[in-house]
GROMACS .gro file of C-alpha atoms in nm:
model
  390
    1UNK     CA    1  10.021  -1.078   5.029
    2UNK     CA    2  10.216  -1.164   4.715
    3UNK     CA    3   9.868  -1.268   4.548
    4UNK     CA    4   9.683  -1.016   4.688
    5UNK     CA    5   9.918  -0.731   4.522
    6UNK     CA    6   9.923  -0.911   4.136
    7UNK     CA    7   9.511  -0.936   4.197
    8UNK     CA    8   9.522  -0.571   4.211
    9UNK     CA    9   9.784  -0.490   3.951
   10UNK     CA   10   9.561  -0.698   3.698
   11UNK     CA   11   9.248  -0.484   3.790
   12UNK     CA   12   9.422  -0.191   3.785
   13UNK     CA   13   9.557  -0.233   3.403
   14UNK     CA   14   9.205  -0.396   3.287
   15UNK     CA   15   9.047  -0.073   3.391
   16UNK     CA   16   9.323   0.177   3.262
   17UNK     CA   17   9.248  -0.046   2.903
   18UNK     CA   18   8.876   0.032   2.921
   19UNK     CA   19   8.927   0.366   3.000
   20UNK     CA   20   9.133   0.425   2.712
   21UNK     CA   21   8.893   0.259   2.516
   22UNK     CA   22   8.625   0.464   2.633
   23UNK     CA   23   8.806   0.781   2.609
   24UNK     CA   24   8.988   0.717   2.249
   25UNK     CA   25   8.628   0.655   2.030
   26UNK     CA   26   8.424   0.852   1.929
   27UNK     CA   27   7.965   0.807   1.921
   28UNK     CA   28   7.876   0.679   1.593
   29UNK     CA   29   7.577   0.800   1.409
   30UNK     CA   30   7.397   0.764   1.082
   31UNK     CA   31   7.223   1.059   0.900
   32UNK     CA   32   6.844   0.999   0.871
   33UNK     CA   33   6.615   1.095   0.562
   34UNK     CA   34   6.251   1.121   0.640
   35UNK     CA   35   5.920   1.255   0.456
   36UNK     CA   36   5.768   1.573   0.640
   37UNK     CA   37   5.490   1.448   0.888
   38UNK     CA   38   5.691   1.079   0.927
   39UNK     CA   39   5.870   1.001   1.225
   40UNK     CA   40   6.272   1.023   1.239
   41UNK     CA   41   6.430   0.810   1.451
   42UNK     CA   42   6.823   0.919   1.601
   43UNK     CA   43   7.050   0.658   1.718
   44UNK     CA   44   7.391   0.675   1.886
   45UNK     CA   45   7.594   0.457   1.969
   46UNK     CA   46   7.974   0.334   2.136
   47UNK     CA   47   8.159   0.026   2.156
   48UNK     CA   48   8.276   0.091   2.480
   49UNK     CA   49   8.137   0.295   2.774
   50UNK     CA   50   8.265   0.344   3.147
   51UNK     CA   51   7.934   0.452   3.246
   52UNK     CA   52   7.968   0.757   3.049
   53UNK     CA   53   7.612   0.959   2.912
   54UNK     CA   54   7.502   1.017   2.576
   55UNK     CA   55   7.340   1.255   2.461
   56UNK     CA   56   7.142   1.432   2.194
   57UNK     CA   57   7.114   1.774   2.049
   58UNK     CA   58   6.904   1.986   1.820
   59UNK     CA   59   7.051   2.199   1.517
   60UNK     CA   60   7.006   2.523   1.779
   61UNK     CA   61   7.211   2.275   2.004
   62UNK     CA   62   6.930   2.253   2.250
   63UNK     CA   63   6.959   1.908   2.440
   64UNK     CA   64   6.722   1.700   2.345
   65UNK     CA   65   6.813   1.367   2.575
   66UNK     CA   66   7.094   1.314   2.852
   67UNK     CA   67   7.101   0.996   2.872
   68UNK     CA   68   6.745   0.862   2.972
   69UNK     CA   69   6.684   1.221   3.118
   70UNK     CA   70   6.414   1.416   2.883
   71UNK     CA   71   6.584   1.780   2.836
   72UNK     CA   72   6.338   1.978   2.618
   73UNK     CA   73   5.971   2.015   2.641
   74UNK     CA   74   5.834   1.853   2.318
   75UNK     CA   75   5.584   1.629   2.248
   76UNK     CA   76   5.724   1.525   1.905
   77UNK     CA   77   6.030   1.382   2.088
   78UNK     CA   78   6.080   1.042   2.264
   79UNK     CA   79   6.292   0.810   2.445
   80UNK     CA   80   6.326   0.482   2.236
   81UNK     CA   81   6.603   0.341   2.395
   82UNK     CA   82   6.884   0.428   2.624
   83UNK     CA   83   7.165   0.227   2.783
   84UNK     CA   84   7.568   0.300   2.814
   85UNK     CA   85   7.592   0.206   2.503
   86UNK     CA   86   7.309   0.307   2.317
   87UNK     CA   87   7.070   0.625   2.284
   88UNK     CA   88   6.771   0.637   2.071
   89UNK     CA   89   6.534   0.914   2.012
   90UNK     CA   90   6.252   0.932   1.787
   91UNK     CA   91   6.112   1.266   1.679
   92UNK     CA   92   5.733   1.219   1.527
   93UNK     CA   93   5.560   1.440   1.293
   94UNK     CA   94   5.845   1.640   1.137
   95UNK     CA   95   5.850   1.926   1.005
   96UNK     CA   96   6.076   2.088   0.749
   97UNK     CA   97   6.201   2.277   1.076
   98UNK     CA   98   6.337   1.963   1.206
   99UNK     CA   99   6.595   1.968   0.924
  100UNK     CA  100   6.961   2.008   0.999
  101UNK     CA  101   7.318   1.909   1.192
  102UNK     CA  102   7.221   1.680   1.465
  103UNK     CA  103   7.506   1.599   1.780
  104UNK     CA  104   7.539   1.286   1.969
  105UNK     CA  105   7.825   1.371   2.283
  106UNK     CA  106   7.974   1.093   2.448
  107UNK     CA  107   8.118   1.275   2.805
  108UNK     CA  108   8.441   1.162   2.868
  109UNK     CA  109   8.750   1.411   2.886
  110UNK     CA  110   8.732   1.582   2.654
  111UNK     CA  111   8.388   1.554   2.531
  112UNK     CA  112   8.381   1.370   2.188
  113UNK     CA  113   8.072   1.468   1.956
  114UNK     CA  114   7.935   1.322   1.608
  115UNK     CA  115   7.717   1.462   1.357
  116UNK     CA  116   7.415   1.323   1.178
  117UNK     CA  117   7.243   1.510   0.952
  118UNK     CA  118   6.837   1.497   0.955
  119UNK     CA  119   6.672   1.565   0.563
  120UNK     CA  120   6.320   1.633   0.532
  121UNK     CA  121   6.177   1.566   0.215
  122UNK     CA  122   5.895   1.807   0.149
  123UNK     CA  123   5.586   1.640  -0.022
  124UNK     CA  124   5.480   1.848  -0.272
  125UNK     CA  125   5.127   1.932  -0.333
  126UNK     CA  126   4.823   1.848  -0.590
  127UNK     CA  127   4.875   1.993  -0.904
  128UNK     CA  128   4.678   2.261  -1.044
  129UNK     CA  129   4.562   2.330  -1.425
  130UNK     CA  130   4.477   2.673  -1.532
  131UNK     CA  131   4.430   2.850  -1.826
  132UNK     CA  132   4.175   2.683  -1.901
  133UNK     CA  133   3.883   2.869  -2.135
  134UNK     CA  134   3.608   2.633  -2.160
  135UNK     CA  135   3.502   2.634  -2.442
  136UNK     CA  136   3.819   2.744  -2.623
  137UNK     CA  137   3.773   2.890  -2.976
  138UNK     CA  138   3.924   2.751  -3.314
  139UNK     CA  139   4.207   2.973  -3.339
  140UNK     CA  140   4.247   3.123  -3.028
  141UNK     CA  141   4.602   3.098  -2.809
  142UNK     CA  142   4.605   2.954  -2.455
  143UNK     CA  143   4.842   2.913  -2.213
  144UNK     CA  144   4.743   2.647  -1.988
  145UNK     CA  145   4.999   2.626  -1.648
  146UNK     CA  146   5.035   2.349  -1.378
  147UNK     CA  147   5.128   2.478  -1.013
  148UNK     CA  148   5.243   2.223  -0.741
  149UNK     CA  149   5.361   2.374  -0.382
  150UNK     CA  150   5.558   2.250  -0.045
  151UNK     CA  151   5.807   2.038  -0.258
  152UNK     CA  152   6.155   1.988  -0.129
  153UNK     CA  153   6.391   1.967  -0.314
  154UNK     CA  154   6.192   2.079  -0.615
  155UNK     CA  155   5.935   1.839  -0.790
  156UNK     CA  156   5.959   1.747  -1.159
  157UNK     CA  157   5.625   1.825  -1.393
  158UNK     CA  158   5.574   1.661  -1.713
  159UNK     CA  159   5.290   1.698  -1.996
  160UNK     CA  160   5.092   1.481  -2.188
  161UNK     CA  161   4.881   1.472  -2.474
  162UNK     CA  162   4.630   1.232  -2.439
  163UNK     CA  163   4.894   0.933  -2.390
  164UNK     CA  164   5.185   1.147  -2.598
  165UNK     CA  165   5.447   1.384  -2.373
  166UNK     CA  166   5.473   1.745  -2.480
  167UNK     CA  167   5.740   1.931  -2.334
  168UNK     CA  168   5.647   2.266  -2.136
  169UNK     CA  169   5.860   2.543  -1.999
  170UNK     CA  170   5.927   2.526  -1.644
  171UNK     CA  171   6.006   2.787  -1.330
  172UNK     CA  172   6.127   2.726  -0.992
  173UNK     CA  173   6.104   2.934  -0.706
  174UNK     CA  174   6.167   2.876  -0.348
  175UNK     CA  175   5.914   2.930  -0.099
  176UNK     CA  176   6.053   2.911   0.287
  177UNK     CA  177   6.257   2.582   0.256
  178UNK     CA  178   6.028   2.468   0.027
  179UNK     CA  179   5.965   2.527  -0.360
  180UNK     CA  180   5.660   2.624  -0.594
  181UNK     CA  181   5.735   2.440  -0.963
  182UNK     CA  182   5.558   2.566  -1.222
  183UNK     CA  183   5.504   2.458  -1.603
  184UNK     CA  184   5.319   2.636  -1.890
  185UNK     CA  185   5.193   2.505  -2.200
  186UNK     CA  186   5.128   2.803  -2.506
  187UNK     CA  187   4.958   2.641  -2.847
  188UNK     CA  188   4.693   2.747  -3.124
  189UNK     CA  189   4.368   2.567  -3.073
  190UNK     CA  190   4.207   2.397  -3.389
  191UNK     CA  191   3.938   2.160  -3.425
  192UNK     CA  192   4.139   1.853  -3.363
  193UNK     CA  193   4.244   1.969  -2.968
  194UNK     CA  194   3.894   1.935  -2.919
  195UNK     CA  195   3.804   1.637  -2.668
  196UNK     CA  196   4.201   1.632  -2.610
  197UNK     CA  197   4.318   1.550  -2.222
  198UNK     CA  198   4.569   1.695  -2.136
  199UNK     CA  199   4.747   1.568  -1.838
  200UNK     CA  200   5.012   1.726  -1.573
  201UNK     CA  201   5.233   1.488  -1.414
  202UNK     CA  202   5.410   1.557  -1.046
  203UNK     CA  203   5.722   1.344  -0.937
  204UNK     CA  204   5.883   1.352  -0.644
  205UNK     CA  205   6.101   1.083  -0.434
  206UNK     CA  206   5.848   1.178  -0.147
  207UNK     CA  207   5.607   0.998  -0.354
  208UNK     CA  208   5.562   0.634  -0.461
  209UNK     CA  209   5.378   0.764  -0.753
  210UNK     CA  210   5.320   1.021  -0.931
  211UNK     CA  211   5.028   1.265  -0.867
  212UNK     CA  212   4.816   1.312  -1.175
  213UNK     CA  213   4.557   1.611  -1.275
  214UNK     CA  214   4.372   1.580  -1.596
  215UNK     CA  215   4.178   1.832  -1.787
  216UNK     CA  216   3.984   1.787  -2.141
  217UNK     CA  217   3.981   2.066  -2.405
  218UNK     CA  218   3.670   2.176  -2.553
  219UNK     CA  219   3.708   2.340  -2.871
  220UNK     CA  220   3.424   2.495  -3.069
  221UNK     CA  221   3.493   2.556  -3.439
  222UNK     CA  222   3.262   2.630  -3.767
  223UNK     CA  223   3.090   2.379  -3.919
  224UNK     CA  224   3.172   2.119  -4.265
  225UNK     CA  225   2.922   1.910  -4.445
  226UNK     CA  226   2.925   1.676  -4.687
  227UNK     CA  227   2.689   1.465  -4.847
  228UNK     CA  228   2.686   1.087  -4.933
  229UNK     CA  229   2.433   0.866  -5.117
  230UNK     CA  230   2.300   0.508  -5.155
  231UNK     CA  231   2.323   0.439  -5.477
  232UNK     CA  232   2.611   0.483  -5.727
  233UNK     CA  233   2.394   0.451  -6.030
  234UNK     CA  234   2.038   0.555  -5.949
  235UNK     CA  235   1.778   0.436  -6.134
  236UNK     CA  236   1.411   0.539  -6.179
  237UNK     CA  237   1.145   0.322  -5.951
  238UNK     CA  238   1.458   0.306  -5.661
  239UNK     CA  239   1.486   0.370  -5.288
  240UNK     CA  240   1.727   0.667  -5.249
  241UNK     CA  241   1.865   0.792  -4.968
  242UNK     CA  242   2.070   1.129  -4.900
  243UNK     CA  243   2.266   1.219  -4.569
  244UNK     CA  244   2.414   1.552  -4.451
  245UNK     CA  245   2.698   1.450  -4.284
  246UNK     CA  246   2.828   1.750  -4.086
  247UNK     CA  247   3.114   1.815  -3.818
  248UNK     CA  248   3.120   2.057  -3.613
  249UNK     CA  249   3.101   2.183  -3.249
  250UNK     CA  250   2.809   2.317  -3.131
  251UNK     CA  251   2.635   2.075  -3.389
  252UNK     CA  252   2.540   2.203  -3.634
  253UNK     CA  253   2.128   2.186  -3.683
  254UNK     CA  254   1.904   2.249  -3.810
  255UNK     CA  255   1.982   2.090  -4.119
  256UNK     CA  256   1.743   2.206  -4.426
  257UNK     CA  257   1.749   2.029  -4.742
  258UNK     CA  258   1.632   2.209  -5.061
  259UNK     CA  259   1.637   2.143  -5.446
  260UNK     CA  260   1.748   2.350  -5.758
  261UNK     CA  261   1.777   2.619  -5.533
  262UNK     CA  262   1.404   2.589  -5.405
  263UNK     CA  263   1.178   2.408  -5.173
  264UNK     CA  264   1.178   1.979  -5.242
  265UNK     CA  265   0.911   1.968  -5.490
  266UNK     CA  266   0.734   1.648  -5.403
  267UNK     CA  267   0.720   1.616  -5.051
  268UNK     CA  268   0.501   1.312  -5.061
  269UNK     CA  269   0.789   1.125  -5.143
  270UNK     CA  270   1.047   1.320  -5.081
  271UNK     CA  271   1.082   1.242  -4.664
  272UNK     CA  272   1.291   1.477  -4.428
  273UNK     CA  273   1.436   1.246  -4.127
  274UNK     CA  274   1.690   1.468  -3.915
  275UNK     CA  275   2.021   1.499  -4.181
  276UNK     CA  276   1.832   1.243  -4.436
  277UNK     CA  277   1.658   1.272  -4.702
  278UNK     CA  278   1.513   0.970  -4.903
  279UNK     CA  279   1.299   0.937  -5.211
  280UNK     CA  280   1.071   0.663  -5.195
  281UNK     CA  281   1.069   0.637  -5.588
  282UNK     CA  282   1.296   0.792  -5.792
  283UNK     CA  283   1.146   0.914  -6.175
  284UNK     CA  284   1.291   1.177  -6.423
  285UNK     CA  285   1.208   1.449  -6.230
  286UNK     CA  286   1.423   1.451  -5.950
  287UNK     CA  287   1.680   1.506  -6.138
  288UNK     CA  288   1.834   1.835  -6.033
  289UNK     CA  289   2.098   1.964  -5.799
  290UNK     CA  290   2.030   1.878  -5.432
  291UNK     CA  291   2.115   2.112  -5.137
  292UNK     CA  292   2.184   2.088  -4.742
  293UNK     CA  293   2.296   2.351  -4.522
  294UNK     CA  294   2.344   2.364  -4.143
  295UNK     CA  295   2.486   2.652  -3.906
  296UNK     CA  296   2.622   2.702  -3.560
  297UNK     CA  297   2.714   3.033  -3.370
  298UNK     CA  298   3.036   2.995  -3.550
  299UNK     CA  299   2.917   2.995  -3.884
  300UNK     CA  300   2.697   2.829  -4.187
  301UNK     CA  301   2.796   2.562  -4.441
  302UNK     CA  302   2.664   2.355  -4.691
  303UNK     CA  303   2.702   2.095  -4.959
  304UNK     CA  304   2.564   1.983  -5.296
  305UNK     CA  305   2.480   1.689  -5.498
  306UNK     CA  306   2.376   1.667  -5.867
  307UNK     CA  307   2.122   1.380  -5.879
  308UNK     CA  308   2.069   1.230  -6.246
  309UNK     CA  309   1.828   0.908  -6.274
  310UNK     CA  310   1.907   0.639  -6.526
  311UNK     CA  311   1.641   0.491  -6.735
  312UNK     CA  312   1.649   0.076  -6.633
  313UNK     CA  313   1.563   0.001  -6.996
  314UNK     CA  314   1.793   0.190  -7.164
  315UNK     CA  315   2.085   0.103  -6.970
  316UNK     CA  316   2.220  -0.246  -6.915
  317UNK     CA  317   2.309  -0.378  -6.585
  318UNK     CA  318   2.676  -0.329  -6.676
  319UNK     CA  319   2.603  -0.102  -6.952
  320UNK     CA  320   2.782   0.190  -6.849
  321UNK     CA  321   3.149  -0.020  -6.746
  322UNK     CA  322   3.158  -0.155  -7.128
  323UNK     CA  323   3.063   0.176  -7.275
  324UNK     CA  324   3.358   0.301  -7.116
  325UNK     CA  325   3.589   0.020  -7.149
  326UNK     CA  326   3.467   0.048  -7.545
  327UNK     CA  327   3.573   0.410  -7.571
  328UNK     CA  328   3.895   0.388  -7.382
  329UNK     CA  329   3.979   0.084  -7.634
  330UNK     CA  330   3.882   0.283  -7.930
  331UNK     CA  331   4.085   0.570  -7.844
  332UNK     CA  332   4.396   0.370  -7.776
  333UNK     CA  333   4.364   0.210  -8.125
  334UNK     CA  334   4.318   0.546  -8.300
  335UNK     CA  335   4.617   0.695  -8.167
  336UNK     CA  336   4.815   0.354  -8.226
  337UNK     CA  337   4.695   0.368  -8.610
  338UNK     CA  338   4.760   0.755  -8.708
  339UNK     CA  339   5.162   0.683  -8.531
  340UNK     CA  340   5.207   0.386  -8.758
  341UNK     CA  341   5.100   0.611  -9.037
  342UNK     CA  342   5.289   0.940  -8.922
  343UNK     CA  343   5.588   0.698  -8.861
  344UNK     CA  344   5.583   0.548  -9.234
  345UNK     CA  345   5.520   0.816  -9.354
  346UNK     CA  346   5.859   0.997  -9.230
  347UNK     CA  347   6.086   0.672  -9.314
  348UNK     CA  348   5.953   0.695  -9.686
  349UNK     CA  349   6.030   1.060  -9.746
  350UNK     CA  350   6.352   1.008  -9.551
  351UNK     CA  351   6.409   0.765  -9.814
  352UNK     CA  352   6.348   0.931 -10.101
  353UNK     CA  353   6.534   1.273 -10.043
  354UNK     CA  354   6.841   1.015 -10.023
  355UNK     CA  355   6.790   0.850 -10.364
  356UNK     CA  356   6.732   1.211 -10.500
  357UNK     CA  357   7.060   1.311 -10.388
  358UNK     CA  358   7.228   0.992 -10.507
  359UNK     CA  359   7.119   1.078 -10.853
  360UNK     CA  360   7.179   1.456 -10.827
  361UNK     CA  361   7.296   1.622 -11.169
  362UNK     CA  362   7.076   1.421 -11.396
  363UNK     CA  363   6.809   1.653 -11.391
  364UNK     CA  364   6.937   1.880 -11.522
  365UNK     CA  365   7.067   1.702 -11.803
  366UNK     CA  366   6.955   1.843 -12.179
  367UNK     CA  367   6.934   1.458 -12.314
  368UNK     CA  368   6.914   1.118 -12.202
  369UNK     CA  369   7.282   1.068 -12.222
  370UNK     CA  370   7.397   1.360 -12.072
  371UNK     CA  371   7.185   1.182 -11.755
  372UNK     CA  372   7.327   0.874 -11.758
  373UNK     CA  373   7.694   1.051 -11.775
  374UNK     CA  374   7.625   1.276 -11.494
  375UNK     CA  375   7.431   1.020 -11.288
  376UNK     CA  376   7.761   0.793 -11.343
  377UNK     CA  377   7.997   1.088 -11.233
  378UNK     CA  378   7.844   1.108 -10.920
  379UNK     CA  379   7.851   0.724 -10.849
  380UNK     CA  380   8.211   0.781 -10.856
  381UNK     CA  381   8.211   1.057 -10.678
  382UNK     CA  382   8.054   0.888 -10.410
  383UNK     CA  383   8.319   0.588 -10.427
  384UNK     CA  384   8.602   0.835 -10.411
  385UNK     CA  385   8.420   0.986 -10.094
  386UNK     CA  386   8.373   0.645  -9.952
  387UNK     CA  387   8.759   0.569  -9.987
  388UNK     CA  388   8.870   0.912  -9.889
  389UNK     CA  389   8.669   0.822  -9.571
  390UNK     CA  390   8.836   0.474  -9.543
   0.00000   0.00000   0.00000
């Protein structure tokens, strides 16, 4: 009987300890982060249970579970797992709705509760480029704006320029839970934005990388010709060649070619090929100023080129680089002779305006000795002034 009662005093404490146990903790939870249209999955949990329920609840603290007892009509949610100590739910396909204060009650006296909280990350949309005027005008100013919707928290947009960021001015505004970002772009068009991409960039920690929308500028502008040659030094009996070499957008065509401000002359050998123009054989005659011109709705241009044609047997091979190197050289010596001269020129007068003064008084001497007596005063007054200097 002795036994019996210390049997029962032992049970008695062991289940007072649990009890406390039970009654003294509190659920533990984890908030949960999930991208709209994923699955979230809600676990609670206790160290020690005296066959006490869980359960879950919605922000709007609708129950959601009691224990392994399905409480609200919705698809979405599940059982995953449910034991004394342990309740999992999983909610599929969430929305940003879903988002918010989650509680987990463990039912003992009193009730203890936990929060987790549920984040939805909204994934933001494709972006959008607009403001675009194809084609776009030299000159003109555009505004060109990318739009991406349904982010949360807001997405970041960046620019680029071909492979080169430019910075653009953004706005935010919410939409529902959600937010609309928008950037703009606002530059002059010239003729070097033509064929340009330019890119708009969408990142968001819903994403694992970035979404990407790419448009290309077209830019028409006037046109610019120029003309190059064959030969440096053309010579009569040659193969010369002339090309209009324009840029512009449309292209610029039709190109016409023309010659001292008429029709070519000598069409025979004078030959027309798109933006060339080659003379089989060059002679005397084509000398003359040579003339293309080409034009697109935005305008006409043109370019020139005087064409003179060297005689072969008046003019040596290298003739015309030692004709100049000769004249150069002769220059260089003239000017280098007439300084010398100039130079010698000034020391000797310098020279002489000091001996006259040395000798100052003599000339106006009425005889020979007078001179010398003069001239020999002013040797000493020039010693005196040399020691008075001293």
């Amino acid at each position: 009987m002795k036994q019996q009662s210390i049997y029962v005093t032992t049970m008695t404490s062991a289940l007072s300890h649990n009890l406390a146990g039970s009654q003294g903790q509190f659920p533990i939870t984890q908030n949960v982060t999930v991208v709209e249209g994923g699955t979230a999955n809600m676990t609670c949990r206790v160290d020690y249970n005296d066959n006490t329920s869980l359960q879950w609840s919605n922000p709007a603290q609708q129950t959601l579970f009691f224990g392994d007892k399905k409480a609200l009509r919705d698809h979405r949610i599940e059982l995953v797992r449910a034991s004394w100590q342990e309740l999992t739910i999983s909610i599929s396909e969430v929305t940003l709705s879903d988002e918010g204060q989650y509680t987990c009650s463990l039912f003992t006296m009193p009730v203890k509760t936990t929060k987790a909280f549920l984040t939805v990350l909204g994934v933001p949309e494709r972006p959008e480029i607009t403001g675009f005027t194809k084609p776009a005008l030299e000159g003109d100013m555009i505004t060109l704006t990318c739009t991406s919707s349904g982010s949360k928290p807001a997405a970041n947009i960046r620019w680029f320029r071909n492979d080169k960021e430019v910075q653009g001015v953004k706005e935010v505004n919410a939409t529902g839970k959600s937010f609309t970002v928008r950037s703009s772009l606002q530059f002059q068009v010239d003729r070097r934005d033509d064929g340009v991409a330019y890119t708009c960039s969408v990142e968001h920690v819903s994403l694992p990388s970035p979404y990407m929308t790419t448009e290309v500028l077209e830019v028409h502008y006037a046109p610019h010709l120029e003309i190059t040659h064959s030969l440096i030094i053309p010579q009569e009996g040659q193969y010369f060649k002339l090309e209009c070499v324009s840029i512009g957008n449309p292209i610029p065509e039709p190109v016409l070619w023309s010659k001292d401000g008429g029709e070519l002359p000598d069409i025979e050998r004078m030959i027309v090929e798109g933006r060339e123009l080659t003379i089989t054989t060059l002679n005397k005659t084509d000398n003359g100023t040579y003339r293309c011109e080409a034009s697109n709705h935005l305008g006409t241009s043109s370019a020139e080129y005087i064409l003179f044609v060297y005689d072969p047997n008046a003019l040596g091979q290298h003739g015309p680089d030692h004709a100049l190197i000769g004249g150069v050289v002769a220059v260089v010596v003239f000017i280098t002779l007439c300084l010398i001269i100039v130079l010698g020129r000034y020391l000797a007068r310098h020279k002489g305006t000091y001996l006259t003064h040395e000798a100052k008084g003599a000339e106006d001497a009425p005889d020979a000795d007078t001179a010398i007596i003069n001239a020999e005063g002013n040797h000493v007054h020039a010693e005196e002034k040399k020691e008075y200097f001293i």
